Amino acid sequence: MGRFGPPPVSRKSFSLLPVSMRSCGTALASTHLPSSESTQPPFACDSSNPQTISYPFCQTTLPISQRAQDLVSRLTLDEKATQLVDSAASIPRLSVPAYEWWSEALHGVSRHGRGVHFAGTVRSATSFPQIILTASAFDDNLWFRIAQAIGREARGVYNEGQATGMTFWAPNINIFRDPRWGRGQETPGEDPLVSGRYAVSYVRGIQGDSFEGGQLKDGHLQASACCKHFTAYDLDNWNGIDRFRFNAIVTKQDLADTYQPPFRSCVEKGRASGIMCAYNQVNGVPNCADYDLLSNTARGLWGFQGYITSDCDAVQVIHDNQGYAKSPEDAVADVLKAGMDIDCGSYLKNYTKSAVEQQKLLVSDIDRALQNLFSVRMRLGLFNGNPTTLLFGNITANNVCTQDHQSLALEAARNGIVLLKNLNKLLPLQKAKTPSLAIIGPNANAYETLLGNYEGPPCKKTSALQAFQGYVQNTVYQSGCDNVSCGSADIGKAVEIAKGAEYVVLVMGLDQSQEREYRDRDDLLLPGMQQSLIQSVAKVAKNPVVLVLFCGGPVDVTFAKEDPKVGSMVWAGYPGEAGGVALAQIIFGDHNPGGKLPITWYPNDFVKVPMTDMRMRPDQSSGYPGRTYRFYNGKKVFEFGYGLSYTTFTYNFVSVSQKKLHLNQLSTTAKVVQDSNSVHYLSVSDLGSENCEKAKYSAVVGVKNEGEMDGKHPVLVFIGRENARKGSPVKQLVGFHSVRLKAGERAEVEFELKPCEHFSRANEDGLMVIEEGNHYLLVGEEKYTIAVEV
């Protein structure tokens, strides 16, 4: 998302700056403060106002669609234009207050965006781990509970009068396709299934739905979620190419099985009330001007009901940067006709009226957009009178930064942190046998690093250093580097304190100066002199050192992986306000780590691959290696799904209800056909949803904790194919479930297998097909063969 150029800029000054200086929800945007503090949230249809209470749009007994239609019908063209932008103006004659559509809640209610401020009763909000780390828990119930907490805190801020909007532009569910992408930290990783399930959990939680879904009361929303960035958006600024001008060339095959599935899940299962269309073009068409994408696919095929916003200034980009539209009026007409509803920016406010006057746009196109916008505001209860007396009205400042929410932030950090290496069981350290501890590294005492981007002011501020000091009184600290860039390192001092300590923990990695919105990385190495610092300290330390990495994207730490003097490695992502405490608890064994990597960690050689190449599948003729664990055929530093524990878990397949799948028995009407290679297949679309539903069956996996320590463990089930055809995934995640097992305890986990989803692949035309051949289920090292036959 946007408004994120290099320096922060005010909205008023933007017209003098290039579009690249601006981008929605930017982590550099200044906190929006109202002219005076309010103790009452803005709302329409005040029961004490006889001027408006009689209007049909204020009648709560009428359907929302009818109420929204009535309101739109009362607006002049000039008034309509003022409602098509993120800072929607008030309509005084109808007592409709101003509304700000742009608020952020990626991993907690954020200070970025214009809809929320922290200058009042509420001064902070719970800061959960950045999403890439939350995803590594592989626990959608945890994801749901986090989103629930965020939704309650968002409503609490609104009810305290510290917000002018309840539409939050999250989650970011783009596929983390390239390890250099600065915004990969905001996503659930590289797998479409994980991203889709995360989207569903987040949307249901923040909007006030149940974990299973379908429980929103009359469609009313606690807060509104917005799935972004639609679609195939995962490049910000690389090698002189930026997201504003980038034309992503994407095959139908990759769209079908990689880029689109998370958004489909977000809409169909999560029932998100918002979508954000991305800056970039896909195959020559700007996302926000793509009728097939917005209207045919999202609204038509998937049944989306809600509003579609541009990323910030994406409409202006269509004219100014891409040259796709010949005039501002053409850009406005293109996006509204395509199905977009609101412009984060000013183009629609400035040029909608002239587009109508030039007969490039119909008023009915504007009305359609406004109907969607006012419907969402009504679903939020903002046209029902004072919201503090209605559904969700009992949520107050007392529901923000609660102990339960802060405990949940700690739980999320502990369950996400990944143990990458533990030579000779160096970890956990024993407090009684650790008389002295040296903490070295530029990230050790920087609590801001823990938060990641799109952060809010946290409830508590505890650095990793402070948390370690709570375990070992004799703790000495040396930053080692001038900052994370580590252009200058005081290796001598670091070596001296390392020599004098029983154990050394090096806290290294990246921060927002290295990776963020509008900053993609040039390489996958630790910055500056960090590697030299690590190796110098490890060489002289009494015991093998512990290396902690704070980062969103992967780093090539092959040197540390192979160095026996680096005894343990821990990836801590950006773990949120409780991340320092969580890390210390894991290092000293008060928590058993169980997180698993949601991304492949590539060697630095991968940077030879252009970021602009959107292909997921490898190309042997050109040496293109492919992307993500599903298709990449090169060397890896660490694999997707990798993660160690202080105990050992074993698996076995207890039962699989079907060993064979017969294509000709899946439907009485769909025909089994042969392709040019004489391979029989069935089209999933020909089978239909009813037959697909009937075809589902189960697999039961046994998992046992063979060690001596209790632990939480994600069980990941993949499906692969013997003699896989060109274009088929190497393997693909089909299910995951997190279990808590005491030492020696065993449990059985049932997974639902869906042949139409799990046994299908996308062909070159983007058609999902189930083909004959031997498939196998894979959990750990255990395999179970399932034959697909005619």
Short mmCIF file of N, CA and C in Angstrom, two decimals, residues 181-262:
data_model
loop_
_atom_site.label_atom_id
_atom_site.label_comp_id
_atom_site.label_asym_id
_atom_site.label_seq_id
_atom_site.Cartn_x
_atom_site.Cartn_y
_atom_site.Cartn_z
N TRP A 181 11.92 -8.58 -1.55
CA TRP A 181 10.81 -7.64 -1.45
C TRP A 181 10.74 -7.03 -0.06
N GLY A 182 10.77 -5.71 0.02
CA GLY A 182 10.78 -5.02 1.30
C GLY A 182 9.51 -5.18 2.10
N ARG A 183 8.41 -5.50 1.42
CA ARG A 183 7.13 -5.63 2.12
C ARG A 183 6.75 -7.07 2.42
N GLY A 184 7.64 -7.99 2.09
CA GLY A 184 7.34 -9.39 2.39
C GLY A 184 7.04 -9.61 3.86
N GLN A 185 7.65 -8.79 4.71
CA GLN A 185 7.42 -8.89 6.16
C GLN A 185 5.95 -8.73 6.54
N GLU A 186 5.19 -8.02 5.70
CA GLU A 186 3.78 -7.75 6.01
C GLU A 186 2.86 -8.91 5.66
N THR A 187 3.39 -9.91 4.96
CA THR A 187 2.55 -10.98 4.41
C THR A 187 2.67 -12.27 5.22
N PRO A 188 1.76 -13.22 5.00
CA PRO A 188 1.88 -14.52 5.66
C PRO A 188 2.87 -15.46 4.98
N GLY A 189 3.63 -14.98 3.99
CA GLY A 189 4.66 -15.82 3.40
C GLY A 189 4.40 -16.17 1.96
N GLU A 190 4.99 -17.28 1.54
CA GLU A 190 5.03 -17.61 0.11
C GLU A 190 3.99 -18.62 -0.34
N ASP A 191 3.25 -19.19 0.58
CA ASP A 191 2.32 -20.27 0.21
C ASP A 191 0.89 -19.75 0.06
N PRO A 192 0.22 -20.05 -1.06
CA PRO A 192 -1.15 -19.56 -1.26
C PRO A 192 -2.15 -20.08 -0.25
N LEU A 193 -2.00 -21.34 0.18
CA LEU A 193 -2.94 -21.89 1.17
C LEU A 193 -2.80 -21.17 2.50
N VAL A 194 -1.57 -20.97 2.96
CA VAL A 194 -1.33 -20.27 4.22
C VAL A 194 -1.87 -18.84 4.13
N SER A 195 -1.56 -18.16 3.02
CA SER A 195 -2.02 -16.78 2.86
C SER A 195 -3.54 -16.71 2.85
N GLY A 196 -4.19 -17.65 2.18
CA GLY A 196 -5.65 -17.66 2.14
C GLY A 196 -6.26 -17.93 3.50
N ARG A 197 -5.72 -18.89 4.23
CA ARG A 197 -6.27 -19.20 5.54
C ARG A 197 -5.99 -18.08 6.54
N TYR A 198 -4.83 -17.44 6.41
CA TYR A 198 -4.57 -16.28 7.25
C TYR A 198 -5.59 -15.19 6.96
N ALA A 199 -5.85 -14.94 5.68
CA ALA A 199 -6.81 -13.90 5.30
C ALA A 199 -8.18 -14.16 5.91
N VAL A 200 -8.63 -15.40 5.83
CA VAL A 200 -9.95 -15.75 6.36
C VAL A 200 -9.99 -15.53 7.87
N SER A 201 -8.97 -15.98 8.58
CA SER A 201 -8.93 -15.82 10.04
C SER A 201 -8.90 -14.36 10.43
N TYR A 202 -8.07 -13.58 9.74
CA TYR A 202 -7.95 -12.17 10.08
C TYR A 202 -9.26 -11.43 9.82
N VAL A 203 -9.83 -11.65 8.65
CA VAL A 203 -11.06 -10.92 8.29
C VAL A 203 -12.19 -11.26 9.25
N ARG A 204 -12.37 -12.53 9.51
CA ARG A 204 -13.45 -12.93 10.44
C ARG A 204 -13.22 -12.33 11.83
N GLY A 205 -11.99 -12.33 12.28
CA GLY A 205 -11.71 -11.82 13.61
C GLY A 205 -11.95 -10.34 13.74
N ILE A 206 -11.41 -9.55 12.83
CA ILE A 206 -11.51 -8.10 12.97
C ILE A 206 -12.92 -7.61 12.69
N GLN A 207 -13.63 -8.29 11.80
CA GLN A 207 -14.98 -7.84 11.45
C GLN A 207 -16.04 -8.26 12.46
N GLY A 208 -15.67 -9.11 13.42
CA GLY A 208 -16.61 -9.49 14.46
C GLY A 208 -17.35 -10.77 14.17
N ASP A 209 -16.87 -11.55 13.22
CA ASP A 209 -17.48 -12.83 12.88
C ASP A 209 -16.96 -13.91 13.84
N SER A 210 -17.49 -15.11 13.72
CA SER A 210 -16.99 -16.24 14.50
C SER A 210 -15.81 -16.87 13.77
N PHE A 211 -15.10 -17.75 14.45
CA PHE A 211 -13.97 -18.45 13.83
C PHE A 211 -14.43 -19.26 12.62
N GLU A 212 -15.60 -19.88 12.72
CA GLU A 212 -16.13 -20.70 11.63
C GLU A 212 -16.77 -19.87 10.54
N GLY A 213 -17.12 -18.61 10.85
CA GLY A 213 -17.73 -17.72 9.87
C GLY A 213 -19.24 -17.81 9.86
N GLY A 214 -19.86 -16.82 9.21
CA GLY A 214 -21.31 -16.82 9.04
C GLY A 214 -22.10 -16.32 10.21
N GLN A 215 -21.44 -15.68 11.18
CA GLN A 215 -22.14 -15.27 12.40
C GLN A 215 -22.26 -13.75 12.57
N LEU A 216 -21.97 -12.99 11.54
CA LEU A 216 -22.16 -11.54 11.65
C LEU A 216 -23.65 -11.24 11.77
N LYS A 217 -24.01 -10.46 12.76
CA LYS A 217 -25.42 -10.17 13.01
C LYS A 217 -25.94 -9.17 11.98
N ASP A 218 -26.79 -9.64 11.09
CA ASP A 218 -27.39 -8.79 10.06
C ASP A 218 -26.32 -8.09 9.22
N GLY A 219 -25.16 -8.71 9.09
CA GLY A 219 -24.10 -8.14 8.30
C GLY A 219 -23.33 -7.02 8.98
N HIS A 220 -23.67 -6.70 10.23
CA HIS A 220 -23.02 -5.59 10.92
C HIS A 220 -21.56 -5.91 11.23
N LEU A 221 -20.71 -4.93 11.12
CA LEU A 221 -19.28 -5.10 11.25
C LEU A 221 -18.74 -4.44 12.51
N GLN A 222 -17.87 -5.16 13.21
CA GLN A 222 -17.13 -4.54 14.33
C GLN A 222 -16.14 -3.53 13.77
N ALA A 223 -15.42 -3.93 12.73
CA ALA A 223 -14.52 -3.08 11.95
C ALA A 223 -14.47 -3.70 10.57
N SER A 224 -14.01 -2.96 9.60
CA SER A 224 -14.00 -3.44 8.22
C SER A 224 -12.59 -3.80 7.79
N ALA A 225 -12.42 -5.02 7.24
CA ALA A 225 -11.13 -5.47 6.72
C ALA A 225 -11.07 -5.25 5.22
N CYS A 226 -9.85 -5.10 4.71
CA CYS A 226 -9.64 -4.82 3.29
C CYS A 226 -8.46 -5.66 2.80
N CYS A 227 -8.69 -6.58 1.88
CA CYS A 227 -7.63 -7.44 1.38
C CYS A 227 -6.85 -6.71 0.29
N LYS A 228 -5.53 -6.67 0.44
CA LYS A 228 -4.69 -5.94 -0.49
C LYS A 228 -3.44 -6.79 -0.80
N HIS A 229 -2.76 -6.52 -1.91
CA HIS A 229 -3.01 -5.54 -2.98
C HIS A 229 -3.36 -6.37 -4.21
N PHE A 230 -4.50 -6.18 -4.74
CA PHE A 230 -5.12 -6.99 -5.78
C PHE A 230 -4.67 -6.46 -7.15
N THR A 231 -3.80 -7.15 -7.90
CA THR A 231 -3.23 -8.47 -7.70
C THR A 231 -1.82 -8.52 -8.29
N ALA A 232 -1.09 -9.62 -7.98
CA ALA A 232 0.27 -9.83 -8.49
C ALA A 232 1.16 -8.63 -8.20
N TYR A 233 1.07 -8.16 -6.96
CA TYR A 233 1.87 -7.03 -6.50
C TYR A 233 2.91 -7.53 -5.53
N ASP A 234 4.19 -7.42 -5.87
CA ASP A 234 5.24 -7.83 -4.96
C ASP A 234 6.59 -7.29 -5.40
N LEU A 235 6.59 -6.08 -5.89
CA LEU A 235 7.81 -5.36 -6.21
C LEU A 235 7.56 -3.91 -5.87
N ASP A 236 8.48 -3.31 -5.11
CA ASP A 236 8.32 -1.90 -4.74
C ASP A 236 9.27 -0.98 -5.49
N ASN A 237 10.55 -1.26 -5.37
CA ASN A 237 11.54 -0.37 -6.00
C ASN A 237 12.82 -1.15 -6.15
N TRP A 238 13.05 -1.67 -7.35
CA TRP A 238 14.21 -2.52 -7.58
C TRP A 238 14.88 -2.15 -8.90
N ASN A 239 16.15 -1.86 -8.82
CA ASN A 239 16.96 -1.66 -10.02
C ASN A 239 16.36 -0.62 -10.97
N GLY A 240 15.83 0.47 -10.38
CA GLY A 240 15.27 1.54 -11.19
C GLY A 240 13.84 1.32 -11.64
N ILE A 241 13.24 0.21 -11.26
CA ILE A 241 11.85 -0.09 -11.63
C ILE A 241 11.01 0.00 -10.36
N ASP A 242 9.96 0.82 -10.40
CA ASP A 242 9.12 0.94 -9.21
C ASP A 242 7.73 0.40 -9.48
N ARG A 243 6.99 0.25 -8.41
CA ARG A 243 5.66 -0.36 -8.46
C ARG A 243 4.66 0.45 -9.27
N PHE A 244 4.92 1.77 -9.40
CA PHE A 244 3.98 2.62 -10.12
C PHE A 244 4.02 2.36 -11.63
N ARG A 245 5.19 2.03 -12.12
CA ARG A 245 5.36 1.86 -13.57
C ARG A 245 5.47 0.40 -13.98
N PHE A 246 5.49 -0.49 -13.01
CA PHE A 246 5.76 -1.90 -13.31
C PHE A 246 4.57 -2.58 -13.98
N ASN A 247 4.85 -3.23 -15.09
CA ASN A 247 3.85 -4.04 -15.78
C ASN A 247 4.21 -5.50 -15.53
N ALA A 248 3.48 -6.15 -14.64
CA ALA A 248 3.75 -7.54 -14.29
C ALA A 248 3.20 -8.46 -15.37
N ILE A 249 4.09 -9.19 -16.02
CA ILE A 249 3.66 -10.16 -17.03
C ILE A 249 3.45 -11.49 -16.31
N VAL A 250 2.21 -11.90 -16.23
CA VAL A 250 1.84 -13.07 -15.43
C VAL A 250 1.05 -14.05 -16.29
N THR A 251 1.42 -15.31 -16.25
CA THR A 251 0.72 -16.33 -17.01
C THR A 251 -0.63 -16.66 -16.37
N LYS A 252 -1.54 -17.16 -17.15
CA LYS A 252 -2.83 -17.61 -16.63
C LYS A 252 -2.63 -18.71 -15.59
N GLN A 253 -1.61 -19.53 -15.82
CA GLN A 253 -1.31 -20.64 -14.92
C GLN A 253 -0.91 -20.13 -13.54
N ASP A 254 -0.01 -19.14 -13.51
CA ASP A 254 0.44 -18.60 -12.23
C ASP A 254 -0.65 -17.78 -11.54
N LEU A 255 -1.46 -17.08 -12.30
CA LEU A 255 -2.58 -16.37 -11.69
C LEU A 255 -3.52 -17.35 -11.01
N ALA A 256 -3.77 -18.47 -11.68
CA ALA A 256 -4.77 -19.42 -11.18
C ALA A 256 -4.33 -20.13 -9.91
N ASP A 257 -3.06 -20.49 -9.79
CA ASP A 257 -2.69 -21.31 -8.64
C ASP A 257 -1.77 -20.62 -7.64
N THR A 258 -1.40 -19.36 -7.90
CA THR A 258 -0.51 -18.67 -6.96
C THR A 258 -1.04 -17.31 -6.55
N TYR A 259 -1.25 -16.41 -7.49
CA TYR A 259 -1.54 -15.02 -7.14
C TYR A 259 -2.99 -14.78 -6.71
N GLN A 260 -3.94 -15.48 -7.31
CA GLN A 260 -5.35 -15.21 -7.02
C GLN A 260 -5.96 -15.99 -5.86
N PRO A 261 -5.54 -17.22 -5.58
CA PRO A 261 -6.21 -18.00 -4.52
C PRO A 261 -6.35 -17.30 -3.17
N PRO A 262 -5.32 -16.58 -2.65
CA PRO A 262 -5.54 -15.93 -1.36
C PRO A 262 -6.67 -14.90 -1.39
#
